[in-house]
Coordinates of C-alpha atoms in Angstrom, one line a residue:
M1 CA -22.0 28.3 -23.9
L2 CA -19.2 30.7 -24.4
T3 CA -18.3 31.9 -27.9
A4 CA -15.9 34.2 -29.6
P5 CA -17.2 37.5 -31.2
K6 CA -18.5 37.0 -34.8
A7 CA -16.0 37.7 -37.6
N8 CA -16.3 40.5 -40.0
N9 CA -19.1 39.8 -42.5
H10 CA -16.8 40.5 -45.4
A11 CA -14.2 38.1 -44.2
P12 CA -14.0 34.5 -45.6
A13 CA -16.0 32.0 -43.6
A14 CA -13.9 30.3 -41.0
K15 CA -14.5 27.0 -39.2
T16 CA -15.4 27.5 -35.5
L17 CA -13.2 25.5 -33.1
R18 CA -15.6 23.6 -30.7
I19 CA -14.2 22.9 -27.2
S20 CA -15.8 21.0 -24.4
A21 CA -14.7 21.6 -20.8
V22 CA -15.7 18.8 -18.4
L23 CA -15.4 20.7 -15.2
P24 CA -17.5 21.6 -12.1
L25 CA -18.9 25.1 -12.6
G26 CA -18.0 26.3 -9.0
G27 CA -14.9 26.6 -7.0
H28 CA -11.6 25.7 -8.7
G29 CA -13.5 24.5 -11.8
Q30 CA -14.8 28.0 -12.4
R31 CA -11.3 29.5 -12.0
I32 CA -9.8 27.0 -14.5
L33 CA -12.6 27.8 -17.0
A34 CA -12.0 31.6 -16.5
G35 CA -8.4 31.2 -17.4
A36 CA -9.2 29.0 -20.4
V37 CA -11.7 31.6 -21.7
E38 CA -9.1 34.4 -21.3
R39 CA -6.6 32.4 -23.5
F40 CA -9.2 31.4 -26.1
A41 CA -10.3 35.1 -26.3
S42 CA -6.8 36.0 -27.4
A43 CA -6.6 33.3 -30.1
K44 CA -6.8 34.4 -33.7
R45 CA -9.5 32.0 -34.6
L46 CA -13.2 31.5 -34.0
W47 CA -14.0 29.3 -31.0
S48 CA -17.0 28.1 -29.0
L49 CA -16.6 26.5 -25.6
R50 CA -19.3 24.4 -23.9
P51 CA -18.9 23.5 -20.2
V52 CA -20.1 20.0 -19.3
D53 CA -21.1 18.9 -15.8
P54 CA -18.8 16.0 -14.8
N55 CA -21.6 14.5 -12.7
S56 CA -24.1 14.4 -15.6
P57 CA -25.5 10.9 -16.3
L58 CA -25.6 11.8 -20.0
I59 CA -22.1 13.2 -20.3
I60 CA -21.1 11.0 -23.3
E61 CA -24.4 11.7 -25.1
E62 CA -23.8 15.5 -24.5
L63 CA -20.3 15.2 -25.9
E64 CA -21.5 13.2 -29.0
Q65 CA -24.2 15.8 -29.7
W66 CA -21.8 18.7 -29.4
A67 CA -19.0 16.9 -31.4
P68 CA -16.1 18.9 -30.0
Q69 CA -12.7 19.0 -31.7
G70 CA -10.9 19.1 -28.3
V71 CA -11.6 18.4 -24.7
M72 CA -10.4 19.7 -21.3
V73 CA -11.2 17.1 -18.7
L74 CA -10.5 16.2 -15.1
S75 CA -8.1 13.2 -15.0
T76 CA -10.7 11.3 -12.9
Q77 CA -13.2 11.3 -15.7
T78 CA -12.0 8.1 -17.2
D79 CA -15.1 7.5 -19.3
V80 CA -14.6 10.9 -21.1
I81 CA -10.9 10.2 -21.6
E82 CA -11.7 6.8 -23.1
W83 CA -14.3 8.4 -25.4
C84 CA -11.7 10.9 -26.6
R85 CA -9.2 8.2 -27.3
R86 CA -11.8 6.1 -29.3
N87 CA -12.6 9.1 -31.4
G88 CA -9.0 10.3 -31.8
L89 CA -9.7 13.6 -30.1
P90 CA -7.0 15.6 -28.4
Y91 CA -7.7 16.2 -24.8
I92 CA -5.9 17.9 -21.8
S93 CA -5.9 15.9 -18.6
L94 CA -6.5 18.3 -15.7
L95 CA -5.4 18.0 -12.0
G96 CA -4.0 14.5 -12.3
G97 CA -1.8 13.0 -9.6
R98 CA 1.9 12.3 -10.4
D99 CA 1.2 8.6 -10.8
S100 CA -1.3 9.2 -13.6
L101 CA 0.7 11.8 -15.6
G102 CA 2.3 9.2 -17.9
E103 CA -1.1 7.9 -19.0
H104 CA -1.9 11.1 -21.0
R105 CA -0.1 13.0 -23.8
F106 CA -1.0 16.4 -22.3
N107 CA -1.3 17.2 -18.6
A108 CA -1.9 20.4 -16.7
S109 CA -1.9 20.1 -12.9
I110 CA -0.9 21.6 -9.6
D111 CA 2.4 20.6 -7.9
D112 CA 0.7 19.1 -4.8
L113 CA 3.9 18.0 -3.2
A114 CA 5.0 21.7 -3.3
V115 CA 1.6 22.7 -1.8
G116 CA 2.3 20.4 1.2
K117 CA 5.9 21.6 1.5
L118 CA 4.8 25.3 1.5
A119 CA 2.3 24.5 4.3
A120 CA 5.0 22.8 6.4
E121 CA 7.4 25.7 5.9
Y122 CA 4.6 28.2 6.8
F123 CA 4.1 26.5 10.2
L124 CA 7.8 25.8 10.9
H125 CA 8.6 29.5 10.3
R126 CA 6.1 30.4 12.9
G127 CA 7.6 28.2 15.6
Y128 CA 5.2 25.3 15.9
R129 CA 6.5 21.9 17.2
N130 CA 3.3 19.8 17.0
F131 CA 1.8 19.1 13.6
A132 CA -1.3 17.3 12.1
F133 CA -2.8 16.6 8.8
V134 CA -6.4 15.9 7.7
G135 CA -7.2 14.5 4.3
N136 CA -9.1 12.2 2.1
G137 CA -7.4 9.0 1.0
N138 CA -9.5 8.7 -2.1
Y139 CA -7.9 11.6 -3.8
A140 CA -4.4 11.8 -5.3
F141 CA -4.1 15.5 -4.6
S142 CA -4.7 15.0 -0.9
L143 CA -2.2 12.2 -0.6
E144 CA 0.4 14.2 -2.4
R145 CA -0.2 17.2 -0.3
Q146 CA 0.1 15.0 2.8
D147 CA 3.4 13.6 1.4
G148 CA 4.9 17.0 0.8
F149 CA 3.8 18.2 4.2
E150 CA 5.0 15.2 6.2
S151 CA 8.3 14.7 4.3
T152 CA 9.3 18.4 4.9
L153 CA 8.5 18.1 8.6
R154 CA 10.4 14.7 8.9
A155 CA 13.4 16.4 7.4
A156 CA 13.1 19.1 10.1
G157 CA 12.9 16.4 12.8
S158 CA 9.2 16.5 13.5
K159 CA 6.4 13.9 13.3
V160 CA 2.8 14.4 12.1
H161 CA -0.4 13.2 13.6
D162 CA -2.8 12.4 10.7
F163 CA -6.4 11.7 10.2
I164 CA -7.1 10.1 6.8
H165 CA -10.6 9.3 5.9
S166 CA -12.3 8.0 2.7
T167 CA -15.8 9.5 3.0
P168 CA -17.6 11.2 0.0
E169 CA -17.2 14.8 -0.9
F170 CA -18.5 17.4 1.6
E171 CA -21.9 18.0 -0.1
E172 CA -22.7 14.3 -0.7
Q173 CA -24.1 11.4 1.4
P174 CA -24.6 13.2 4.8
K175 CA -24.7 10.1 7.0
P176 CA -21.0 9.0 6.3
R177 CA -20.0 12.7 6.8
M178 CA -21.7 12.8 10.2
L179 CA -19.8 9.7 11.3
Y180 CA -16.6 11.2 9.9
H181 CA -17.2 14.4 11.9
S182 CA -17.7 12.4 15.1
A183 CA -14.5 10.4 14.7
M184 CA -12.5 13.5 13.8
A185 CA -13.8 15.4 16.8
Q186 CA -12.4 12.6 19.1
W187 CA -9.1 12.7 17.3
L188 CA -8.8 16.5 17.6
K189 CA -9.4 16.3 21.3
G190 CA -6.4 14.0 21.7
L191 CA -3.9 16.3 19.8
P192 CA -1.2 18.0 21.9
R193 CA -1.6 21.8 22.4
P194 CA -0.9 23.8 20.4
T195 CA -0.9 22.0 17.1
A196 CA -0.5 23.3 13.6
L197 CA -2.9 21.5 11.3
F198 CA -2.8 21.4 7.5
A199 CA -6.0 20.2 5.8
G200 CA -6.0 18.7 2.3
N201 CA -8.3 21.4 1.0
D202 CA -10.6 24.2 2.3
W203 CA -13.6 21.9 2.7
E204 CA -11.5 19.7 5.1
A205 CA -10.3 22.8 6.9
L206 CA -13.9 23.9 7.3
A207 CA -14.9 20.6 8.8
V208 CA -11.9 20.8 11.2
I209 CA -12.8 24.3 12.4
Q210 CA -16.5 23.4 12.8
A211 CA -15.5 20.3 14.9
C212 CA -13.2 22.4 17.0
N213 CA -15.9 25.1 17.6
E214 CA -18.4 22.4 18.6
N215 CA -16.0 20.7 21.1
G216 CA -14.4 23.6 22.9
I217 CA -11.1 23.5 21.0
R218 CA -9.9 27.0 20.4
V219 CA -8.8 28.0 16.9
P220 CA -6.1 29.1 16.5
D221 CA -4.9 29.0 20.1
D222 CA -5.2 25.2 20.6
V223 CA -5.2 24.2 16.9
A224 CA -4.0 26.5 14.1
V225 CA -5.7 25.5 10.8
L226 CA -4.5 26.0 7.2
G227 CA -6.4 24.8 4.2
A228 CA -5.6 24.8 0.5
N229 CA -7.2 26.1 -2.8
D230 CA -8.2 29.5 -1.3
D231 CA -11.9 29.1 -2.2
K232 CA -13.2 32.5 -1.2
L233 CA -16.7 31.2 -0.3
V234 CA -15.6 28.2 1.7
C235 CA -13.0 30.2 3.6
R236 CA -15.8 32.5 4.8
L237 CA -18.2 29.9 5.9
C238 CA -16.9 29.8 9.5
L239 CA -15.3 31.8 12.2
P240 CA -12.4 32.2 12.4
R241 CA -12.0 32.5 8.7
I242 CA -9.7 30.0 7.0
S243 CA -6.1 30.6 6.1
S244 CA -5.3 28.9 2.9
V245 CA -2.7 28.1 0.3
K246 CA -3.5 30.0 -2.9
L247 CA -3.2 27.9 -6.1
P248 CA -2.9 29.1 -9.7
F249 CA -6.1 27.5 -11.1
S250 CA -6.8 30.3 -13.6
R251 CA -3.2 30.1 -14.8
L252 CA -3.6 26.4 -15.2
G253 CA -6.7 26.9 -17.3
Q254 CA -4.9 29.4 -19.5
E255 CA -2.0 26.9 -20.0
A256 CA -4.3 24.0 -20.7
A257 CA -6.1 26.1 -23.3
T258 CA -2.8 26.9 -25.0
M259 CA -1.9 23.2 -25.2
L260 CA -5.3 22.4 -26.7
L261 CA -5.1 25.2 -29.3
T262 CA -1.8 23.7 -30.4
A263 CA -3.1 20.2 -30.4
T264 CA -6.2 21.0 -32.4
R265 CA -4.3 22.7 -35.3
S266 CA -3.2 19.4 -36.8
A267 CA -1.6 16.2 -35.9
K268 CA 1.8 17.5 -37.1
S269 CA 1.6 20.7 -35.0
A270 CA 0.4 18.9 -31.8
G271 CA 4.1 18.6 -30.8
E272 CA 5.7 16.4 -28.2
P273 CA 3.8 15.2 -25.1
K274 CA 3.7 17.9 -22.4
T275 CA 3.2 17.9 -18.7
L276 CA 2.8 21.1 -16.7
L277 CA 2.9 21.2 -12.9
L278 CA 2.3 24.7 -11.5
P279 CA 3.6 25.5 -8.0
P280 CA 1.4 27.2 -5.3
I281 CA 1.3 31.0 -5.3
T282 CA 1.4 31.9 -1.6
V283 CA -0.3 31.4 1.7
I284 CA -3.2 33.7 2.4
S285 CA -3.2 34.2 6.2
R286 CA -6.5 34.7 7.9
N287 CA -7.6 34.3 11.5
S288 CA -7.5 30.5 11.7
S289 CA -3.7 30.6 12.0
V290 CA -1.6 32.8 14.2
E291 CA 1.5 34.5 13.0
Y292 CA 3.9 33.0 15.6
N293 CA 3.9 30.4 18.3
V294 CA 6.7 31.2 20.7
V295 CA 7.3 30.8 24.4
N296 CA 10.4 32.9 25.1
P297 CA 9.2 36.3 26.3
V298 CA 12.2 38.1 24.7
V299 CA 11.4 36.6 21.3
R300 CA 7.7 37.6 21.8
Q301 CA 8.7 41.2 22.6
A302 CA 11.1 41.3 19.6
L303 CA 8.3 40.0 17.3
D304 CA 5.9 42.6 18.6
M305 CA 8.4 45.4 17.9
M306 CA 9.1 44.1 14.5
R307 CA 5.4 44.0 13.6
T308 CA 4.6 47.4 15.0
E309 CA 7.7 49.1 13.6
I310 CA 7.6 47.3 10.3
H311 CA 7.1 50.5 8.4
K312 CA 10.4 51.9 9.7
P313 CA 13.9 51.1 8.4
F314 CA 15.1 49.9 11.8
K315 CA 17.9 47.4 12.2
I316 CA 18.6 44.6 14.7
H317 CA 20.7 46.9 16.9
H318 CA 17.5 48.9 17.6
L319 CA 16.0 45.7 18.9
L320 CA 19.0 45.1 21.1
Q321 CA 18.7 48.6 22.6
H322 CA 15.0 48.2 23.2
L323 CA 15.2 44.7 24.8
R324 CA 18.5 45.3 26.6
V325 CA 19.9 42.0 25.4
S326 CA 23.1 41.0 23.7
R327 CA 23.1 40.0 20.0
P328 CA 24.4 36.5 20.7
S329 CA 21.7 35.9 23.3
L330 CA 18.9 37.2 21.0
E331 CA 20.2 35.1 18.1
R332 CA 20.3 32.0 20.4
Y333 CA 16.7 32.7 21.5
F334 CA 15.5 33.0 18.0
K335 CA 17.3 29.9 16.8
E336 CA 15.7 27.9 19.7
E337 CA 12.2 29.2 19.0
L338 CA 12.1 29.7 15.2
G339 CA 15.2 28.1 13.9
E340 CA 16.5 31.3 12.3
T341 CA 18.2 34.6 13.1
P342 CA 16.3 37.7 14.0
L343 CA 17.4 39.3 10.7
V344 CA 15.9 36.5 8.7
T345 CA 12.6 36.8 10.6
L346 CA 12.5 40.5 10.1
R347 CA 13.1 40.1 6.4
K348 CA 10.3 37.5 6.2
L349 CA 7.9 39.8 8.1
R350 CA 8.6 42.7 5.7
L351 CA 8.0 40.3 2.8
D352 CA 4.7 39.1 4.2
R353 CA 3.6 42.7 4.8
A354 CA 4.5 43.6 1.2
K355 CA 2.6 40.6 -0.2
T356 CA -0.5 41.7 1.8
L357 CA -0.2 45.2 0.4
L358 CA 0.3 43.9 -3.2
A359 CA -2.8 41.7 -2.8
D360 CA -5.2 44.1 -1.0
T361 CA -4.2 47.6 -2.3
Q362 CA -3.3 49.4 -5.5
L363 CA -0.2 51.0 -3.9
N364 CA 2.8 51.2 -6.2
N365 CA 6.2 49.7 -5.4
A366 CA 7.6 53.0 -4.0
E367 CA 4.6 53.4 -1.6
I368 CA 4.8 49.7 -0.5
A369 CA 8.6 50.1 0.1
A370 CA 7.9 53.1 2.4
R371 CA 5.3 51.1 4.3
T372 CA 7.6 48.0 4.8
G373 CA 10.8 49.6 6.0
F374 CA 12.8 49.7 2.8
T375 CA 14.8 52.8 2.1
S376 CA 14.3 52.8 -1.6
N377 CA 12.1 51.3 -4.3
I378 CA 15.2 49.5 -5.8
R379 CA 16.1 47.9 -2.5
F380 CA 12.5 46.7 -2.1
V381 CA 12.2 45.1 -5.6
T382 CA 15.6 43.4 -5.2
A383 CA 14.8 42.0 -1.8
F384 CA 11.3 40.9 -2.9
K385 CA 12.7 39.0 -5.9
Q386 CA 15.4 37.4 -3.9
M387 CA 13.0 36.0 -1.3
A388 CA 9.8 35.4 -3.4
G389 CA 11.5 34.4 -6.6
V390 CA 9.4 36.9 -8.7
T391 CA 9.2 40.7 -8.9
P392 CA 6.5 42.5 -6.9
G393 CA 4.7 43.3 -10.3
S394 CA 4.7 39.7 -11.4
Y395 CA 3.4 38.6 -8.0
R396 CA 0.5 41.1 -8.1
E397 CA -0.3 40.1 -11.7
D398 CA -0.5 36.4 -10.7
L399 CA -2.9 37.3 -7.8
Q400 CA -5.1 39.5 -10.0
F401 CA -5.2 36.8 -12.8
E402 CA -6.5 34.3 -10.2
E403 CA -9.4 36.6 -9.5
L404 CA -10.8 36.2 -13.1
D405 CA -14.5 35.5 -13.2

């Protein structure tokens, strides 16, 4: 049980706010809880937070014994939500699908359509033409990520091969999971090569890579794999390690705690119903996905030069001199392979490199600018904000906040 520091002994006695968090204590549940604790710790009132295992057979009894004044609960825990309603308790519904948002007064969730869209853009930018999706049809988040992924690719003129199953979670009921692995392995063997595959979460991505490794399918050469959630442990459970869409679970916990603090002050101060959908942060690239999938040798050479010279403020005319090709020809080759000009690709490579340095080092903006080919700190910050939508400092703060434990 987590509690606020004790108040000054000379201060008047204050009522402690009791909160229950019905969340798994590992993975994204731990990150949501960490964000909530960070927010409660800054509140100017005494508080005590008790995590409750969502799989406990005595979950209602535990809640009744603790008698919380507010509850943070997964949207799938309908028994807990009904208990809150019967007792007139404010609750925050967490990680609900879009179809369920209207059922609750307060919602805090991930924009899963945007997660799928980001995954599609990640692969399109890297020149892939064959795409696949693996997900669980039992879960709204998986279906919405599939929808965002496939609708983005349809708009780009591409189709998606999908493998949708309805088996239990990874750690439960091993026999159905074994049958699922066997069926998925056969499906993977039939995919065109190379294929860019987006999995509904990191556990699905792990199952895909394990099936590929066991059946002679090369990752990422034959099948490039991208997961979602960026669960650090799961992403390291196989080789190659899993690339993943990083999601703002800690920020979600912080925002949910803010809603609950408001809702527990009084009925009048609870305010209007509120729904919060947080977009994904970024894609964390690891070895399960390759940077680019191109055939044209001129484009490959250009990309190699861009990557090796990324720290230099070179321009496109330097590429033309090195490759001995005209600008119209180079632009035509890039449009055919990547759907964009060489200049746009170069800017994206600089941005990707800057994101990596912001995530993995303590370098300041001026130092990162010097390592990514920008001639000044101001040019770097301006370009980063134009392309990423936030300043480098805000991007780093978001990443660091997600590492709360």
